[in-house]
């Protein structure tokens, strides 16, 4: 046949082209290598195919589709296709995201000595220990018996 590592069809290729895994999810359709932009989920109980924005995580029971395959999607006879609005472009921070970030910054800027459980009354010291110090995300709490 020729040199080692060759077959009648040409040089043998590794099942894994490289040791680097692409962070981009690809279309689930056979022989399509385009980046996925939508996720298809079948709801068998309702005979419905739901096509929506790309899911945060790849699920084994869902199919990621590229733009072309998501546009051409058809469902089996008797099934309904529900198309949810697809995201256009990278996600942008919403007002809620910005407000949450501002609240986190305010919380981090507060004085070190404060009640760990929120509202604190002098009589419930045993049930709500006080924060003594903070280092990063860790807090040092005063012992209930001190």
PDB file of C-alpha atoms in Angstrom:
ATOM      1  CA  UNK A   1       0.000   0.000   0.000  1.00  0.00           C
ATOM      2  CA  UNK A   2       2.832   2.407   0.382  1.00  0.00           C
ATOM      3  CA  UNK A   3       4.155   4.214   3.399  1.00  0.00           C
ATOM      4  CA  UNK A   4       2.962   3.545   6.953  1.00  0.00           C
ATOM      5  CA  UNK A   5       0.124   5.854   7.974  1.00  0.00           C
ATOM      6  CA  UNK A   6      -1.448   5.776   4.518  1.00  0.00           C
ATOM      7  CA  UNK A   7      -4.468   3.920   3.231  1.00  0.00           C
ATOM      8  CA  UNK A   8      -5.989   3.567  -0.221  1.00  0.00           C
ATOM      9  CA  UNK A   9      -7.910   6.780   0.449  1.00  0.00           C
ATOM     10  CA  UNK A  10      -4.855   8.820   1.400  1.00  0.00           C
ATOM     11  CA  UNK A  11      -3.063   9.701   4.640  1.00  0.00           C
ATOM     12  CA  UNK A  12      -4.801   8.611   7.836  1.00  0.00           C
ATOM     13  CA  UNK A  13      -6.197  11.461   9.907  1.00  0.00           C
ATOM     14  CA  UNK A  14      -6.487  11.513  13.650  1.00  0.00           C
ATOM     15  CA  UNK A  15     -10.011  11.385  15.092  1.00  0.00           C
ATOM     16  CA  UNK A  16      -9.081  14.503  17.046  1.00  0.00           C
ATOM     17  CA  UNK A  17      -7.554  17.136  14.745  1.00  0.00           C
ATOM     18  CA  UNK A  18      -5.724  18.900  17.569  1.00  0.00           C
ATOM     19  CA  UNK A  19      -5.441  18.920  21.315  1.00  0.00           C
ATOM     20  CA  UNK A  20      -7.075  22.363  21.510  1.00  0.00           C
ATOM     21  CA  UNK A  21     -10.850  22.377  21.897  1.00  0.00           C
ATOM     22  CA  UNK A  22     -12.668  25.259  20.254  1.00  0.00           C
ATOM     23  CA  UNK A  23     -14.684  27.386  22.701  1.00  0.00           C
ATOM     24  CA  UNK A  24     -17.242  28.022  19.927  1.00  0.00           C
ATOM     25  CA  UNK A  25     -20.140  25.583  19.840  1.00  0.00           C
ATOM     26  CA  UNK A  26     -20.784  24.177  16.386  1.00  0.00           C
ATOM     27  CA  UNK A  27     -23.976  23.293  14.521  1.00  0.00           C
ATOM     28  CA  UNK A  28     -25.284  19.810  15.389  1.00  0.00           C
ATOM     29  CA  UNK A  29     -26.174  19.015  11.766  1.00  0.00           C
ATOM     30  CA  UNK A  30     -23.943  16.409  10.169  1.00  0.00           C
ATOM     31  CA  UNK A  31     -20.993  17.849   8.195  1.00  0.00           C
ATOM     32  CA  UNK A  32     -21.831  21.433   9.189  1.00  0.00           C
ATOM     33  CA  UNK A  33     -19.007  23.188  10.985  1.00  0.00           C
ATOM     34  CA  UNK A  34     -20.533  26.655  11.253  1.00  0.00           C
ATOM     35  CA  UNK A  35     -20.913  28.289  14.688  1.00  0.00           C
ATOM     36  CA  UNK A  36     -24.220  27.620  16.446  1.00  0.00           C
ATOM     37  CA  UNK A  37     -26.587  30.561  17.013  1.00  0.00           C
ATOM     38  CA  UNK A  38     -29.779  28.805  18.165  1.00  0.00           C
ATOM     39  CA  UNK A  39     -30.863  25.812  20.238  1.00  0.00           C
ATOM     40  CA  UNK A  40     -33.593  23.411  19.134  1.00  0.00           C
ATOM     41  CA  UNK A  41     -35.568  21.484  21.739  1.00  0.00           C
ATOM     42  CA  UNK A  42     -38.373  19.027  21.085  1.00  0.00           C
ATOM     43  CA  UNK A  43     -41.368  18.900  23.435  1.00  0.00           C
ATOM     44  CA  UNK A  44     -42.714  15.471  22.573  1.00  0.00           C
ATOM     45  CA  UNK A  45     -45.779  15.707  24.838  1.00  0.00           C
ATOM     46  CA  UNK A  46     -47.002  18.778  22.916  1.00  0.00           C
ATOM     47  CA  UNK A  47     -45.674  17.773  19.466  1.00  0.00           C
ATOM     48  CA  UNK A  48     -43.740  21.036  19.404  1.00  0.00           C
ATOM     49  CA  UNK A  49     -40.253  22.006  18.261  1.00  0.00           C
ATOM     50  CA  UNK A  50     -38.939  25.079  20.100  1.00  0.00           C
ATOM     51  CA  UNK A  51     -36.175  27.086  18.436  1.00  0.00           C
ATOM     52  CA  UNK A  52     -34.670  29.774  20.627  1.00  0.00           C
ATOM     53  CA  UNK A  53     -31.447  31.619  21.412  1.00  0.00           C
ATOM     54  CA  UNK A  54     -28.324  29.553  21.956  1.00  0.00           C
ATOM     55  CA  UNK A  55     -28.578  27.869  25.355  1.00  0.00           C
ATOM     56  CA  UNK A  56     -25.991  28.757  27.982  1.00  0.00           C
ATOM     57  CA  UNK A  57     -24.810  25.154  28.231  1.00  0.00           C
ATOM     58  CA  UNK A  58     -24.839  22.338  25.669  1.00  0.00           C
ATOM     59  CA  UNK A  59     -27.461  19.794  26.721  1.00  0.00           C
ATOM     60  CA  UNK A  60     -27.547  16.222  25.403  1.00  0.00           C
ATOM     61  CA  UNK A  61     -31.272  16.418  24.553  1.00  0.00           C
ATOM     62  CA  UNK A  62     -31.003  19.711  22.621  1.00  0.00           C
ATOM     63  CA  UNK A  63     -29.544  20.528  19.235  1.00  0.00           C
ATOM     64  CA  UNK A  64     -27.431  23.594  18.470  1.00  0.00           C
ATOM     65  CA  UNK A  65     -28.029  25.009  14.986  1.00  0.00           C
ATOM     66  CA  UNK A  66     -26.222  27.558  12.809  1.00  0.00           C
ATOM     67  CA  UNK A  67     -28.082  30.508  11.284  1.00  0.00           C
ATOM     68  CA  UNK A  68     -28.743  28.728   7.977  1.00  0.00           C
ATOM     69  CA  UNK A  69     -30.094  25.534   9.517  1.00  0.00           C
ATOM     70  CA  UNK A  70     -32.218  27.421  12.066  1.00  0.00           C
ATOM     71  CA  UNK A  71     -33.849  29.431   9.240  1.00  0.00           C
ATOM     72  CA  UNK A  72     -34.563  26.308   7.176  1.00  0.00           C
ATOM     73  CA  UNK A  73     -35.919  24.274  10.099  1.00  0.00           C
ATOM     74  CA  UNK A  74     -39.163  22.381   9.461  1.00  0.00           C
ATOM     75  CA  UNK A  75     -41.004  20.116  11.869  1.00  0.00           C
ATOM     76  CA  UNK A  76     -42.584  16.733  11.226  1.00  0.00           C
ATOM     77  CA  UNK A  77     -46.154  16.686   9.910  1.00  0.00           C
ATOM     78  CA  UNK A  78     -48.606  17.522  12.691  1.00  0.00           C
ATOM     79  CA  UNK A  79     -45.965  19.283  14.779  1.00  0.00           C
ATOM     80  CA  UNK A  80     -45.786  22.996  15.549  1.00  0.00           C
ATOM     81  CA  UNK A  81     -42.599  25.076  15.407  1.00  0.00           C
ATOM     82  CA  UNK A  82     -42.284  27.805  18.033  1.00  0.00           C
ATOM     83  CA  UNK A  83     -39.573  30.342  17.163  1.00  0.00           C
ATOM     84  CA  UNK A  84     -38.401  32.494  20.048  1.00  0.00           C
ATOM     85  CA  UNK A  85     -36.582  35.758  19.322  1.00  0.00           C
ATOM     86  CA  UNK A  86     -32.903  35.104  18.688  1.00  0.00           C
ATOM     87  CA  UNK A  87     -30.256  37.318  20.234  1.00  0.00           C
ATOM     88  CA  UNK A  88     -28.604  39.630  17.757  1.00  0.00           C
ATOM     89  CA  UNK A  89     -24.963  40.153  18.658  1.00  0.00           C
ATOM     90  CA  UNK A  90     -23.213  39.757  21.977  1.00  0.00           C
ATOM     91  CA  UNK A  91     -25.305  40.144  25.137  1.00  0.00           C
ATOM     92  CA  UNK A  92     -25.340  43.661  26.545  1.00  0.00           C
ATOM     93  CA  UNK A  93     -25.709  44.473  30.227  1.00  0.00           C
ATOM     94  CA  UNK A  94     -29.274  45.300  31.178  1.00  0.00           C
ATOM     95  CA  UNK A  95     -30.371  47.907  33.702  1.00  0.00           C
ATOM     96  CA  UNK A  96     -30.782  45.138  36.270  1.00  0.00           C
ATOM     97  CA  UNK A  97     -27.206  43.951  35.690  1.00  0.00           C
ATOM     98  CA  UNK A  98     -25.823  47.446  36.167  1.00  0.00           C
ATOM     99  CA  UNK A  99     -27.917  48.006  39.281  1.00  0.00           C
ATOM    100  CA  UNK A 100     -26.734  44.687  40.760  1.00  0.00           C
ATOM    101  CA  UNK A 101     -23.128  45.685  40.067  1.00  0.00           C
ATOM    102  CA  UNK A 102     -23.646  49.076  41.723  1.00  0.00           C
ATOM    103  CA  UNK A 103     -25.230  47.411  44.771  1.00  0.00           C
ATOM    104  CA  UNK A 104     -22.284  44.993  45.052  1.00  0.00           C
ATOM    105  CA  UNK A 105     -19.828  47.905  44.966  1.00  0.00           C
ATOM    106  CA  UNK A 106     -21.832  49.749  47.665  1.00  0.00           C
ATOM    107  CA  UNK A 107     -21.917  46.588  49.814  1.00  0.00           C
ATOM    108  CA  UNK A 108     -18.154  46.142  49.519  1.00  0.00           C
ATOM    109  CA  UNK A 109     -17.554  49.779  50.518  1.00  0.00           C
ATOM    110  CA  UNK A 110     -19.568  49.569  53.761  1.00  0.00           C
ATOM    111  CA  UNK A 111     -17.708  49.609  57.104  1.00  0.00           C
ATOM    112  CA  UNK A 112     -16.194  46.328  58.245  1.00  0.00           C
ATOM    113  CA  UNK A 113     -18.262  46.050  61.458  1.00  0.00           C
ATOM    114  CA  UNK A 114     -21.886  45.163  60.640  1.00  0.00           C
ATOM    115  CA  UNK A 115     -24.487  42.555  61.390  1.00  0.00           C
ATOM    116  CA  UNK A 116     -24.100  39.366  59.358  1.00  0.00           C
ATOM    117  CA  UNK A 117     -27.805  38.576  59.441  1.00  0.00           C
ATOM    118  CA  UNK A 118     -29.207  41.981  58.480  1.00  0.00           C
ATOM    119  CA  UNK A 119     -31.189  43.694  61.245  1.00  0.00           C
ATOM    120  CA  UNK A 120     -29.625  43.279  64.648  1.00  0.00           C
ATOM    121  CA  UNK A 121     -31.147  43.944  68.006  1.00  0.00           C
ATOM    122  CA  UNK A 122     -29.066  43.935  71.202  1.00  0.00           C
ATOM    123  CA  UNK A 123     -30.948  40.969  72.685  1.00  0.00           C
ATOM    124  CA  UNK A 124     -30.316  38.491  69.855  1.00  0.00           C
ATOM    125  CA  UNK A 125     -26.500  38.518  69.857  1.00  0.00           C
ATOM    126  CA  UNK A 126     -26.396  34.726  70.333  1.00  0.00           C
ATOM    127  CA  UNK A 127     -28.454  33.988  67.225  1.00  0.00           C
ATOM    128  CA  UNK A 128     -26.856  36.670  64.967  1.00  0.00           C
ATOM    129  CA  UNK A 129     -23.068  36.829  65.420  1.00  0.00           C
ATOM    130  CA  UNK A 130     -21.326  40.065  64.427  1.00  0.00           C
ATOM    131  CA  UNK A 131     -18.780  40.285  61.658  1.00  0.00           C
ATOM    132  CA  UNK A 132     -15.356  41.143  63.085  1.00  0.00           C
ATOM    133  CA  UNK A 133     -13.235  41.307  59.920  1.00  0.00           C
ATOM    134  CA  UNK A 134     -13.318  40.527  56.227  1.00  0.00           C
ATOM    135  CA  UNK A 135     -10.658  39.255  53.852  1.00  0.00           C
ATOM    136  CA  UNK A 136     -11.862  39.055  50.260  1.00  0.00           C
ATOM    137  CA  UNK A 137     -15.068  37.025  50.216  1.00  0.00           C
ATOM    138  CA  UNK A 138     -14.372  35.469  53.648  1.00  0.00           C
ATOM    139  CA  UNK A 139     -15.773  36.909  56.873  1.00  0.00           C
ATOM    140  CA  UNK A 140     -14.537  36.485  60.435  1.00  0.00           C
ATOM    141  CA  UNK A 141     -17.461  36.289  62.844  1.00  0.00           C
ATOM    142  CA  UNK A 142     -17.424  36.853  66.588  1.00  0.00           C
ATOM    143  CA  UNK A 143     -18.143  33.674  68.522  1.00  0.00           C
ATOM    144  CA  UNK A 144     -21.670  33.576  70.032  1.00  0.00           C
ATOM    145  CA  UNK A 145     -20.246  32.958  73.546  1.00  0.00           C
ATOM    146  CA  UNK A 146     -17.881  35.984  73.516  1.00  0.00           C
TER     147      UNK A 146
END
